[in-house]
PDB file of C-alpha atoms in Angstrom:
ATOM      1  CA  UNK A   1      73.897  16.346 -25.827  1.00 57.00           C
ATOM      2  CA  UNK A   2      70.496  15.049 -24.933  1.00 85.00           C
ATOM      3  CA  UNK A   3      71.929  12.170 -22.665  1.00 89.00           C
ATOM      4  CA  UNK A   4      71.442  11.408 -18.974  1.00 86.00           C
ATOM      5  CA  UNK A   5      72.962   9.664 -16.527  1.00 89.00           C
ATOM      6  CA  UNK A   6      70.993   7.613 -13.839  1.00 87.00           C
ATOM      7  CA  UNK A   7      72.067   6.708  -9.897  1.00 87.00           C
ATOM      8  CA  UNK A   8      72.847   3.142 -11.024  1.00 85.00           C
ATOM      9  CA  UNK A   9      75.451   4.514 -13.750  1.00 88.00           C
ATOM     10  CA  UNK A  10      73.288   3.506 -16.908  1.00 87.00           C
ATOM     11  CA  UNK A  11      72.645   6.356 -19.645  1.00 87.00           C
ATOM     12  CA  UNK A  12      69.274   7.062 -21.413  1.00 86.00           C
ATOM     13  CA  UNK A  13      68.688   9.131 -24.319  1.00 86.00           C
ATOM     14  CA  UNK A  14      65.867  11.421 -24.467  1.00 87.00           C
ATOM     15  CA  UNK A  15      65.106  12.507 -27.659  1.00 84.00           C
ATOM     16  CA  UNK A  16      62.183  13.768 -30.415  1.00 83.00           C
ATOM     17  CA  UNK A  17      61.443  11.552 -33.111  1.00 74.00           C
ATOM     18  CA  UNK A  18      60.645  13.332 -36.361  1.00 69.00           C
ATOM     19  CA  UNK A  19      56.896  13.493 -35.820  1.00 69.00           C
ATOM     20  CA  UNK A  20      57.096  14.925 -32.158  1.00 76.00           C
ATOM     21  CA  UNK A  21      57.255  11.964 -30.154  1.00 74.00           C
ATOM     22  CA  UNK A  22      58.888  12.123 -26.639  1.00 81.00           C
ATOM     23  CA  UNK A  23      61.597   9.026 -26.429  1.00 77.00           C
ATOM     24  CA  UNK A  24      62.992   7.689 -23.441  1.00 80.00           C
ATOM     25  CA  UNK A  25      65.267   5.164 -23.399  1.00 77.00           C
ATOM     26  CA  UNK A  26      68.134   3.168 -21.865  1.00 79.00           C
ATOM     27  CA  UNK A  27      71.093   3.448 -23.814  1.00 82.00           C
ATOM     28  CA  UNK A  28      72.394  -0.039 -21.818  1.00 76.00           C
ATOM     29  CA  UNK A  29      75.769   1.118 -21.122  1.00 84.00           C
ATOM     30  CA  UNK A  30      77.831   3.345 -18.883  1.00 88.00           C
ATOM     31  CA  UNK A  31      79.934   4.732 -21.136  1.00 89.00           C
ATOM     32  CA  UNK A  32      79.113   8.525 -22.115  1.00 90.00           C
ATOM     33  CA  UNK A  33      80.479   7.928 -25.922  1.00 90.00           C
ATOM     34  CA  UNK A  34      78.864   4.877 -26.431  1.00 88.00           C
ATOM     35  CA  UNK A  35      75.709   6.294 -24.540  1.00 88.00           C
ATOM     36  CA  UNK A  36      76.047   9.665 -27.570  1.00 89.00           C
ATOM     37  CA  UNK A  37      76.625   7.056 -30.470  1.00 87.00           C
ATOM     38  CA  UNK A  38      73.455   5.137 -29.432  1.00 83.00           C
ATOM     39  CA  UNK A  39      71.758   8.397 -29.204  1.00 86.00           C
ATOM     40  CA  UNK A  40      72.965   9.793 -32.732  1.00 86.00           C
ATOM     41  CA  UNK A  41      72.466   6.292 -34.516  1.00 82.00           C
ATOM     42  CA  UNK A  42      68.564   6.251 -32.676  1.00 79.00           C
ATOM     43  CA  UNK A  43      67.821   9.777 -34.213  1.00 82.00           C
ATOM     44  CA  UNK A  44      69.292   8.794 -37.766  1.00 78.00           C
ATOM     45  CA  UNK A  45      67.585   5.702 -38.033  1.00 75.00           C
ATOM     46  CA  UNK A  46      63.627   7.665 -36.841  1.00 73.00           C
ATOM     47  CA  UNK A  47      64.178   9.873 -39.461  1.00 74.00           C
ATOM     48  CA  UNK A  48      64.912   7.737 -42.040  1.00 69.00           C
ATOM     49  CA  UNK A  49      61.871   5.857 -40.788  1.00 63.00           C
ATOM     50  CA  UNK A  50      60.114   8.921 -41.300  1.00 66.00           C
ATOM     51  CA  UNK A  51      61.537  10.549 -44.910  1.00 61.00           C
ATOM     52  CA  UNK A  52      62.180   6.936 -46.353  1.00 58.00           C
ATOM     53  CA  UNK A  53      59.177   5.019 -45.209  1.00 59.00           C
ATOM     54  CA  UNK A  54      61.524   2.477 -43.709  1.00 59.00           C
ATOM     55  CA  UNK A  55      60.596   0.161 -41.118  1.00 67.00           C
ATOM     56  CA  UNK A  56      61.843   0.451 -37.450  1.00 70.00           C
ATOM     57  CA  UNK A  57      64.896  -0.980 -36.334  1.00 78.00           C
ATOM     58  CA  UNK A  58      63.544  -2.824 -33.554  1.00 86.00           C
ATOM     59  CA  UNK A  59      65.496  -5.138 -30.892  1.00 89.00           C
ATOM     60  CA  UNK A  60      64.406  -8.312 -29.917  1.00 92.00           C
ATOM     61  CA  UNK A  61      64.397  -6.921 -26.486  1.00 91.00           C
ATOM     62  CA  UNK A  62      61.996  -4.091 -27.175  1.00 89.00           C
ATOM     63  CA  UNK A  63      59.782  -6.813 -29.369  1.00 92.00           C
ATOM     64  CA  UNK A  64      59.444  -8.764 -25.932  1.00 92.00           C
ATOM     65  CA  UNK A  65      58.873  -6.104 -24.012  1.00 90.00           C
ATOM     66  CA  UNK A  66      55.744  -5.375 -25.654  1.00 90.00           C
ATOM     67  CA  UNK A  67      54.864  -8.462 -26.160  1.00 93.00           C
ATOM     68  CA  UNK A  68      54.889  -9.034 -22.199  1.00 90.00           C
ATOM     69  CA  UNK A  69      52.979  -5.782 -21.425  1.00 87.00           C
ATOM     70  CA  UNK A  70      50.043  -6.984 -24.060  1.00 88.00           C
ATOM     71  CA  UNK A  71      49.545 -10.536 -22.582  1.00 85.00           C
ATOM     72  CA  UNK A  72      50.086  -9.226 -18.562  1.00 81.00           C
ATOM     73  CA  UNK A  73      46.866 -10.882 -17.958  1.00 77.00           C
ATOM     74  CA  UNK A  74      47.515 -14.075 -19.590  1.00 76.00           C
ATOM     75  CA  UNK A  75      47.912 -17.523 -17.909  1.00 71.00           C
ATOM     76  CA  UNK A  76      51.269 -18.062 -20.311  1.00 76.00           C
ATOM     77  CA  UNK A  77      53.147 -15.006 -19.261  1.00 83.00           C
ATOM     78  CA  UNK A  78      55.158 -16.457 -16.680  1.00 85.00           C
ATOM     79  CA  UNK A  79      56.234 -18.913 -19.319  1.00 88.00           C
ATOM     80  CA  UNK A  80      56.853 -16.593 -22.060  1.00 91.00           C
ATOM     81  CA  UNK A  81      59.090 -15.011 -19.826  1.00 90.00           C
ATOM     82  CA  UNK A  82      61.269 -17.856 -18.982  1.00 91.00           C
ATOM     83  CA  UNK A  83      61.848 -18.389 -22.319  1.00 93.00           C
ATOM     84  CA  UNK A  84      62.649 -14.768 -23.090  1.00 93.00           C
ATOM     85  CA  UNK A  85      65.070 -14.971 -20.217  1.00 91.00           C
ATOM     86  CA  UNK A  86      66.584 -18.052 -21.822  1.00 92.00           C
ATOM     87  CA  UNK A  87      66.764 -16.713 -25.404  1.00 93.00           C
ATOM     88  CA  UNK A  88      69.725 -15.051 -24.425  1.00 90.00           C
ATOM     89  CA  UNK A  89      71.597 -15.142 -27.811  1.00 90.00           C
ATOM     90  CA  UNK A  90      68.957 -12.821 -29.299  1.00 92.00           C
ATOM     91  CA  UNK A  91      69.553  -9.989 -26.972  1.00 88.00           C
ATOM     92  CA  UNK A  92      71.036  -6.714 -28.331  1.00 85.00           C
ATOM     93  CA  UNK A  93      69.818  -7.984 -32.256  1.00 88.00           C
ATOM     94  CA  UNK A  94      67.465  -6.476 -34.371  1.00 88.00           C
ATOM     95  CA  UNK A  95      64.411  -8.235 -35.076  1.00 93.00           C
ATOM     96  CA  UNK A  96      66.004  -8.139 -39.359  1.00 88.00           C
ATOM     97  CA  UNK A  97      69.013  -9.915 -38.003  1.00 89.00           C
ATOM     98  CA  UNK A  98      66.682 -12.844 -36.732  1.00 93.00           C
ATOM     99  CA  UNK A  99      66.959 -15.427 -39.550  1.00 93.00           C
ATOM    100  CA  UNK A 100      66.057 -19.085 -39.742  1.00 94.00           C
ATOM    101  CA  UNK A 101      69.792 -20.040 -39.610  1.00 93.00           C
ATOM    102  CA  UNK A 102      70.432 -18.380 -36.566  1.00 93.00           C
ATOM    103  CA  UNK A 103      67.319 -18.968 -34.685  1.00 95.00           C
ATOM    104  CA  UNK A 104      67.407 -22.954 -35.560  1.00 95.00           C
ATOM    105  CA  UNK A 105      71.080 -23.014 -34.140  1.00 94.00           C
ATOM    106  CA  UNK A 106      70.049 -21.349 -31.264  1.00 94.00           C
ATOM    107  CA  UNK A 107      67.158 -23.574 -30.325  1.00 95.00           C
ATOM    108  CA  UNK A 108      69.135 -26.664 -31.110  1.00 94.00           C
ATOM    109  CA  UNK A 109      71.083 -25.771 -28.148  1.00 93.00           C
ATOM    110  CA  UNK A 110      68.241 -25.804 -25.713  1.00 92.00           C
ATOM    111  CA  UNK A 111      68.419 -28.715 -23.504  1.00 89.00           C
ATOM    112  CA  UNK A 112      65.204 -30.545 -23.626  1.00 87.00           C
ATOM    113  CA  UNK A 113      62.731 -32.746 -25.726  1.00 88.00           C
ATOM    114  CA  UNK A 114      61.782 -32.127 -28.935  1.00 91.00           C
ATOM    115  CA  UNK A 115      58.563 -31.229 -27.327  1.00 89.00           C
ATOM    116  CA  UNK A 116      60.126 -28.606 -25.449  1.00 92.00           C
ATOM    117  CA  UNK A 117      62.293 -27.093 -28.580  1.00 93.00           C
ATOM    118  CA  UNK A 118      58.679 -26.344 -30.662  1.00 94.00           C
ATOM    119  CA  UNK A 119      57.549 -24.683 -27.268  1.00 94.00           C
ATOM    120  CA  UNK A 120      60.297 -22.161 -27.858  1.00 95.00           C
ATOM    121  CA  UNK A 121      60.011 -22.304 -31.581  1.00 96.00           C
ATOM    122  CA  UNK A 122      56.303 -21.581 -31.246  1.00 95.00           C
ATOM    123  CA  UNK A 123      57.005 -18.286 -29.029  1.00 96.00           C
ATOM    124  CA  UNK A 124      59.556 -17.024 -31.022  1.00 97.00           C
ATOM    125  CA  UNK A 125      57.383 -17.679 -34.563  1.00 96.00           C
ATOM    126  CA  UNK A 126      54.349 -15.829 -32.522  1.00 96.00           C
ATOM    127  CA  UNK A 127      56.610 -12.679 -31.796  1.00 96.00           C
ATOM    128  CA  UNK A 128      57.802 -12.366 -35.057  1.00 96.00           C
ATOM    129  CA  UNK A 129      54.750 -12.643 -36.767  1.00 96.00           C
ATOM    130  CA  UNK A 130      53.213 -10.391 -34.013  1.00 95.00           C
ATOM    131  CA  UNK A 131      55.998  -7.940 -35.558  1.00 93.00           C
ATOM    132  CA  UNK A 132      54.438  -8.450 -39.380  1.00 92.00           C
ATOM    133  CA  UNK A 133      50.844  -8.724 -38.761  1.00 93.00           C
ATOM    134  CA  UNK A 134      50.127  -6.233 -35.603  1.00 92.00           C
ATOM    135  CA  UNK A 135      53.017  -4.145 -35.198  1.00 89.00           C
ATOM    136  CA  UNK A 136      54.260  -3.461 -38.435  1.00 85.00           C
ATOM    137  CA  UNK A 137      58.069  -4.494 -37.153  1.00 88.00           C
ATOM    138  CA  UNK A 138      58.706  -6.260 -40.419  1.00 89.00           C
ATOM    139  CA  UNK A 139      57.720  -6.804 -43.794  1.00 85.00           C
ATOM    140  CA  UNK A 140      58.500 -10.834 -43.603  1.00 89.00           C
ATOM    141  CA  UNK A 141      59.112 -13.421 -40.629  1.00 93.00           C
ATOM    142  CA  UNK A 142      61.178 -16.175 -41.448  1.00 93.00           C
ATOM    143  CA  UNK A 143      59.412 -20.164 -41.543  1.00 93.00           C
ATOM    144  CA  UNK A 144      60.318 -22.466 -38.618  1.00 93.00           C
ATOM    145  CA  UNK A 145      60.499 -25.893 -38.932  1.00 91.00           C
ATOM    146  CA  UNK A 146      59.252 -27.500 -35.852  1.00 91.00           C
ATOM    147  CA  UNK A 147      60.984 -30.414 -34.216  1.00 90.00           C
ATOM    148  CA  UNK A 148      59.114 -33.910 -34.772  1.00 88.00           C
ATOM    149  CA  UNK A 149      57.728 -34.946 -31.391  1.00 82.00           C
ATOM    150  CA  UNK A 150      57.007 -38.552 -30.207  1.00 72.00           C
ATOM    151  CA  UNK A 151      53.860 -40.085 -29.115  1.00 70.00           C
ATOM    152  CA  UNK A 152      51.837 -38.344 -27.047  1.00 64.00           C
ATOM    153  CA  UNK A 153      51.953 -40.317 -23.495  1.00 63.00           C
ATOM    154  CA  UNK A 154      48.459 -41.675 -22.486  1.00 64.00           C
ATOM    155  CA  UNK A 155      48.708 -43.793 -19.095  1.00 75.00           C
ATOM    156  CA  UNK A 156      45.361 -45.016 -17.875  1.00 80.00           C
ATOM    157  CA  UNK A 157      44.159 -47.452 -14.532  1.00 85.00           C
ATOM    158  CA  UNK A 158      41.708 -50.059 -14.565  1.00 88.00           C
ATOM    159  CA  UNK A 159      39.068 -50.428 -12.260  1.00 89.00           C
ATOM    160  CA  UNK A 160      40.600 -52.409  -9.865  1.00 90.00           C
ATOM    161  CA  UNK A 161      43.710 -50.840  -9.864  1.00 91.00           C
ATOM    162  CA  UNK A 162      41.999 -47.636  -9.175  1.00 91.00           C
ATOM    163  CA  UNK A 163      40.511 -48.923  -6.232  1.00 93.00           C
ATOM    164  CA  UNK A 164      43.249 -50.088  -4.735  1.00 94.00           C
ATOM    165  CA  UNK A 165      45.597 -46.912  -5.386  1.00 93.00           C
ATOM    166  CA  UNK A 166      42.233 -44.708  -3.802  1.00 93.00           C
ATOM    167  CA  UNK A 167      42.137 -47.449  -0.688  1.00 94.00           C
ATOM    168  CA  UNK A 168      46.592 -47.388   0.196  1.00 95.00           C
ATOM    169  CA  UNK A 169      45.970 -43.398   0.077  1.00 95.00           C
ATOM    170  CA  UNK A 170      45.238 -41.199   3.192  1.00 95.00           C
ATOM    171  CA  UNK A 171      41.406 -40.965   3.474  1.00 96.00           C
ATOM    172  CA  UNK A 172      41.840 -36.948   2.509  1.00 96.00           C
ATOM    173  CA  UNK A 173      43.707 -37.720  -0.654  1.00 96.00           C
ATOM    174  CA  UNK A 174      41.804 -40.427  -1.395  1.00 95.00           C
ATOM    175  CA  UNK A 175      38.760 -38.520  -1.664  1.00 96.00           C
ATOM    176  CA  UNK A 176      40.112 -35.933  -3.936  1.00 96.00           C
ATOM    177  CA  UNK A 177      41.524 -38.791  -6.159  1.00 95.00           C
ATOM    178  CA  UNK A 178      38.069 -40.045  -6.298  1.00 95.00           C
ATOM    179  CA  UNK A 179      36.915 -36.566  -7.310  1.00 96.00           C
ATOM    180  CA  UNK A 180      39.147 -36.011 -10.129  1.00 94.00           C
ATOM    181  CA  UNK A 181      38.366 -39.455 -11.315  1.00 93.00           C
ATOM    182  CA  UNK A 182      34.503 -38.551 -11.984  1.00 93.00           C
ATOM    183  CA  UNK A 183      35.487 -34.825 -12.719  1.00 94.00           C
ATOM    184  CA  UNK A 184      39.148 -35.261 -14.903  1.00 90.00           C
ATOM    185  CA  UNK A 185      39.383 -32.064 -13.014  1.00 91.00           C
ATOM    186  CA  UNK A 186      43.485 -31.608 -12.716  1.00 90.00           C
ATOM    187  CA  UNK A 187      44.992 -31.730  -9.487  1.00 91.00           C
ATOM    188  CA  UNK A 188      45.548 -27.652  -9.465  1.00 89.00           C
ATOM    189  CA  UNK A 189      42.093 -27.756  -9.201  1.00 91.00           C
ATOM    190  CA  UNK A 190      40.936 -29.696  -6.660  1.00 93.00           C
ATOM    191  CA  UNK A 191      43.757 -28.564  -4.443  1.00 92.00           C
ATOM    192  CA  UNK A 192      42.167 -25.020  -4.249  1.00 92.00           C
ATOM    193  CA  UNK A 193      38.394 -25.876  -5.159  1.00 95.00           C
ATOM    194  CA  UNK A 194      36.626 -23.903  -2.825  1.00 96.00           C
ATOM    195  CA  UNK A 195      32.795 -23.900  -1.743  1.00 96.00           C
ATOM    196  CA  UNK A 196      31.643 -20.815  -3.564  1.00 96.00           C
ATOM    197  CA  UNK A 197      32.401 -22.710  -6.818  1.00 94.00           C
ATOM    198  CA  UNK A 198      30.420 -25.673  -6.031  1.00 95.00           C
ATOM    199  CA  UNK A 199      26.400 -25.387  -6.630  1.00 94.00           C
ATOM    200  CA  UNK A 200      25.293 -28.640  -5.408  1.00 93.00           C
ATOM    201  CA  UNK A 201      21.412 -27.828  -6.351  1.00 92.00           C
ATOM    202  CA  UNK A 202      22.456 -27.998  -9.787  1.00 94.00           C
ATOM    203  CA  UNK A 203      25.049 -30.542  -9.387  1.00 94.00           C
ATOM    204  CA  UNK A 204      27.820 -28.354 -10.971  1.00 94.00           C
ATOM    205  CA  UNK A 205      31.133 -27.419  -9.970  1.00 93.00           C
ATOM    206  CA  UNK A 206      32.165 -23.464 -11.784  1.00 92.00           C
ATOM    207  CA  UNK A 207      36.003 -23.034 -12.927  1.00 87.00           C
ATOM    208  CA  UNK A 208      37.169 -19.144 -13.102  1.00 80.00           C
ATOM    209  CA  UNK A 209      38.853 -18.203 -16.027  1.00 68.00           C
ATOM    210  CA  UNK A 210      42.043 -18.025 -14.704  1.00 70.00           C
ATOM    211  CA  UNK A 211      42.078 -21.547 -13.085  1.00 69.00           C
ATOM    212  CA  UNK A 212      41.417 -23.361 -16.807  1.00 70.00           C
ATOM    213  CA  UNK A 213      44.011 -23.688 -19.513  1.00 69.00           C
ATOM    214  CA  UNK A 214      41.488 -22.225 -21.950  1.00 65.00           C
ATOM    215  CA  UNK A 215      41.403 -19.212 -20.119  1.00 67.00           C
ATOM    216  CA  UNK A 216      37.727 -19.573 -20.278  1.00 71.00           C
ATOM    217  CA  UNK A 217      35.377 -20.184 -17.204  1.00 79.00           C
ATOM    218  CA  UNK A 218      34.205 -23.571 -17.001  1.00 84.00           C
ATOM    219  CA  UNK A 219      31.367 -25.815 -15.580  1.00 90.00           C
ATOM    220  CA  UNK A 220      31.661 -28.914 -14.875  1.00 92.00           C
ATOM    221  CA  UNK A 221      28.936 -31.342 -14.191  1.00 94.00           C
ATOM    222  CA  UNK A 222      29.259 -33.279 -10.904  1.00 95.00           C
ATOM    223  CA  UNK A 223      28.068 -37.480 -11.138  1.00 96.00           C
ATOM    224  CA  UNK A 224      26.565 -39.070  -7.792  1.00 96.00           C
ATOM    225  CA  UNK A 225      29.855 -40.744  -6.777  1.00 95.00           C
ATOM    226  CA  UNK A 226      31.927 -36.825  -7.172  1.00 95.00           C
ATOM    227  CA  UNK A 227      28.719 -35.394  -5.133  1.00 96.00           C
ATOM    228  CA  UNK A 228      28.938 -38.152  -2.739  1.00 96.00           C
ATOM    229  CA  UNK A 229      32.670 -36.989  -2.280  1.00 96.00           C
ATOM    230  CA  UNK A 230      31.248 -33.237  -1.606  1.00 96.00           C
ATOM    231  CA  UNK A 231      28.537 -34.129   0.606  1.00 95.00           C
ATOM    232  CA  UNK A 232      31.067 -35.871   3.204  1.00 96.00           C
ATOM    233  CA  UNK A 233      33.242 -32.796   2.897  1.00 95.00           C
ATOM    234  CA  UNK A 234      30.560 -30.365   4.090  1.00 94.00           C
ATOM    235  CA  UNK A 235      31.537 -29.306   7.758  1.00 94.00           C
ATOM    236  CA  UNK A 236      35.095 -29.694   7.547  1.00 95.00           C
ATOM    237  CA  UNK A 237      35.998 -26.160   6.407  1.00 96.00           C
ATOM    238  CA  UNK A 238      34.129 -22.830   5.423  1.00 95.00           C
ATOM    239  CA  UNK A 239      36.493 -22.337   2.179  1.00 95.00           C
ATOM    240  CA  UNK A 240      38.272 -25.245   1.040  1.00 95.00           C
ATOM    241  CA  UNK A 241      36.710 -27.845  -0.011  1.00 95.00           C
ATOM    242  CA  UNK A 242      39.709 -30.346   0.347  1.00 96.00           C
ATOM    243  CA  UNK A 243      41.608 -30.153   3.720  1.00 95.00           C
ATOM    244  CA  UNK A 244      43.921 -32.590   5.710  1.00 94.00           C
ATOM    245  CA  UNK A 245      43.389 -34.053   8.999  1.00 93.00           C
ATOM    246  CA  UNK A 246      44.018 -30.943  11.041  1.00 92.00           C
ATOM    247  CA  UNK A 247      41.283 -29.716   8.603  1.00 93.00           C
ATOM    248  CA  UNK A 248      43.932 -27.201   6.999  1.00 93.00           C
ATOM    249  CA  UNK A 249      43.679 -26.616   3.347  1.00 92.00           C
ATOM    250  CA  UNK A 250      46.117 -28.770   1.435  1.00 91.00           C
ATOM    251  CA  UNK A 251      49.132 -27.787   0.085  1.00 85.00           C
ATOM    252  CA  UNK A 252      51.351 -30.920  -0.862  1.00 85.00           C
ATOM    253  CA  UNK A 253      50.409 -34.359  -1.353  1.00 91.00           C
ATOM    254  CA  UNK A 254      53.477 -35.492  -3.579  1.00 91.00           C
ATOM    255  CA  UNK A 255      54.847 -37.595  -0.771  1.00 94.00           C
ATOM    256  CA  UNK A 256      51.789 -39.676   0.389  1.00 94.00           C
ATOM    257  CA  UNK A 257      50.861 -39.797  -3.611  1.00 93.00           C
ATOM    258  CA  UNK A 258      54.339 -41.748  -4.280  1.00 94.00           C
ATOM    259  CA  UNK A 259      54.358 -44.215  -1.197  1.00 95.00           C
ATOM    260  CA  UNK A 260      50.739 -45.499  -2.171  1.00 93.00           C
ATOM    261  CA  UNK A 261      51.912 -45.859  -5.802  1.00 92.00           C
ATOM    262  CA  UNK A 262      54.907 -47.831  -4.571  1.00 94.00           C
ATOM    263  CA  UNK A 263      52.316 -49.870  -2.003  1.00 93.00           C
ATOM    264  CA  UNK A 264      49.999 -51.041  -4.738  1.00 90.00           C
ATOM    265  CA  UNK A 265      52.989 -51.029  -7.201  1.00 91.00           C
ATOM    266  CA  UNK A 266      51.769 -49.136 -10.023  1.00 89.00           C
ATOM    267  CA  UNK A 267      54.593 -47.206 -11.941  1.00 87.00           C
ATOM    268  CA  UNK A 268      54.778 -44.501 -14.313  1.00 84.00           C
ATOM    269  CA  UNK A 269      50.998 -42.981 -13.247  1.00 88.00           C
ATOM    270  CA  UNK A 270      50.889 -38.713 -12.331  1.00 87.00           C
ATOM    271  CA  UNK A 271      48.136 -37.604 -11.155  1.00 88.00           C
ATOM    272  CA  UNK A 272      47.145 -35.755 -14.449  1.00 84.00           C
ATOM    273  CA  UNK A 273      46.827 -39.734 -15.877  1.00 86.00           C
ATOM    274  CA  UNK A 274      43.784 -39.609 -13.346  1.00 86.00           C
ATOM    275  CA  UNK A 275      41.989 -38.041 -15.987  1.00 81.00           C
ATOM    276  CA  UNK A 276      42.150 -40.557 -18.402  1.00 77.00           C
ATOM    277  CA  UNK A 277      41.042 -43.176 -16.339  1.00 73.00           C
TER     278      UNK A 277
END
C-alpha cells in the first residue's frame, strides 16, 4: 500500500510510473481509502498513458502549478496567481473537462469590467494552449470568445492646466510631476528612480528590466526641462533621486496628489494620464 501519511494529516502516494519514474504526490485528502483509490486510479491511468499512447490526465491544479514555476521570474506572476486563486471552480477538474461552456459560465461570474473578464479569459486560453503546444496536455483547447471592451480611456491636460496642477502641488511632487511630464515615465518609476540609473553626460535615464512592462531594459532620453528637474535634485540624497522634505525617499503621494487636483479643480486625471499630456 504505497501511501503515506504526513504530520498535517494529508496522504501522498508514492508510486513508479510505467517507465521508472519516481511520483510523489498529495493525494488531497485525509482519508486512507480515498488516499488508496487516488493511488490505484493514478497508476491505472500512467499505464494506460504508457500501453495506449493516451494523453495524461492532468488537473487544472497541476497545469498551474507548472505554469507558475516556468514564469517565477516574470513581472505577471503575482497576477497570474490571483487569478488562479480566484478560478476556484476549476480546481479538482481535469484539464479534458475544461470546455467552452463551462469556462464562459465561470468567467461570467467574475465581478468586474469586461476588460477585466478577457484578462482572465486570456490566462486561462494561454494555459490551455500551453497544455497543446508545449506540454503535450491535450490534443485540442477549446476557442474563447473574448468580452467586447469599451473605449480605451485617454485623459490629457493642457498647458495651462498643467501648470497650475504642478504649482498647487508640494514643491517635491511637483518636481516629479514635471519629470514624468517630459519623460511619460509612470509614477512606479520615478518614485524609486535612483542615481545609478541616471547618466546625465549622455542625458539618459536607464530602466532595468524588471521596472518596465516590457520586461525589457529601457533608456530613456532626458529633454532640458526633465534635466533641469535632476540637476536641482543633486545633493539631496545619495540614492533616491526623488525625496520629501525631510529628504527621505518617497513612499506615498496619493493624498497631496488629490487635494491639488481638488484646488485647481481638475477631475477624473491619475497620474498615469501624465503621460499623455
Amino acid at each position: 500500500m504505497p501511501i503515506y501519511k504526513r504530520n498535517n494529516g494529508i496522504w501522498y502516494a508514492d508510486i513508479y510510473s510505467p517507465d521508472g519514474k519516481r511520483i510523489r504526490c498529495s493525494t488531497g485528502t485525509k482519508c486512507e481509502k480515498e488516499a488508496q483509490e487516488y493511488h490505484d486510479k493514478l497508476k491505472y491511468d500512467l499505464w494506460r498513458v504508457k500501453h495506449f499512447a493516451e494523453k495524461p490526465k492532468i488537473l487544472w491544479d497541476e497545469a498551474c502549478l507548472r505554469w507558475l514555476e516556468e514564469r517565477r521570474d516574470k513581472k505577471s506572476l503575482i497576477d497570474d496567481e490571483t487569478k488562479i486563486r480566484r478560478l476556484t471552480a476549476f480546481r479538482g477538474l481535469y484539464l479534458h473537462q475544461l470546455g467552452k461552456s463551462l469556462i464562459m459560465a465561470e468567467i461570467a461570474k467574475i465581478k468586474g469590467s469586461n476588460a477585466t473578464k478577457n484578462r482572465y479569459l486570456s490566462f486561462v486560453r494561454a494555459v490551455l494552449n500551453k497544455s497543446v503546444k508545449d506540454w503535450d496536455y491535450l490534443n485540442t483547447a477549446p476557442k474563447l470568445t473574448g468580452y467586447r471592451e469599451a473605449r480605451r480611456r485617454v485623459r490629457w491636460l493642457r498647458p495651462d492646466e498643467a501648470e497650475k496642477l504642478v504649482a498647487a502641488l508640494p514643491d517635491y511632487i511637483g518636481a516629479m510631476a514635471v519629470f514624468s511630464l517630459n519623460t511619460g515615465l509612470r509614477k512606479s518609476n520615478v518614485l524609486n528612480l535612483k542615481w545609478k540609473q541616471i547618466d546625465l553626460e549622455r542625458k539618459v535615464a536607464w530602466l532595468h528590466h524588471d521596472e518596465t512592462k516590457s520586461g525589457h531594459a529601457l533608456g530613456v532620453a532626458l529633454n532640458d526641462a526633465a534635466l533641469s528637474v535632476l540637476f536641482k535634485q543633486r545633493g539631496k540624497h545619495p540614492d533616491s533621486v526623488f525625496v520629501n522634505r525631510r529628504r527621505q525617499p518617497v513612499c506615498d503621494i496619493q493624498k497631496p496628489w488629490k487635494k491639488a487636483l481638488e484646488v485647481v479643480g481638475i477631475e477624473d486625471f491619475r497620474w498615469h494620464d501624465l503621460r499623455h499630456t
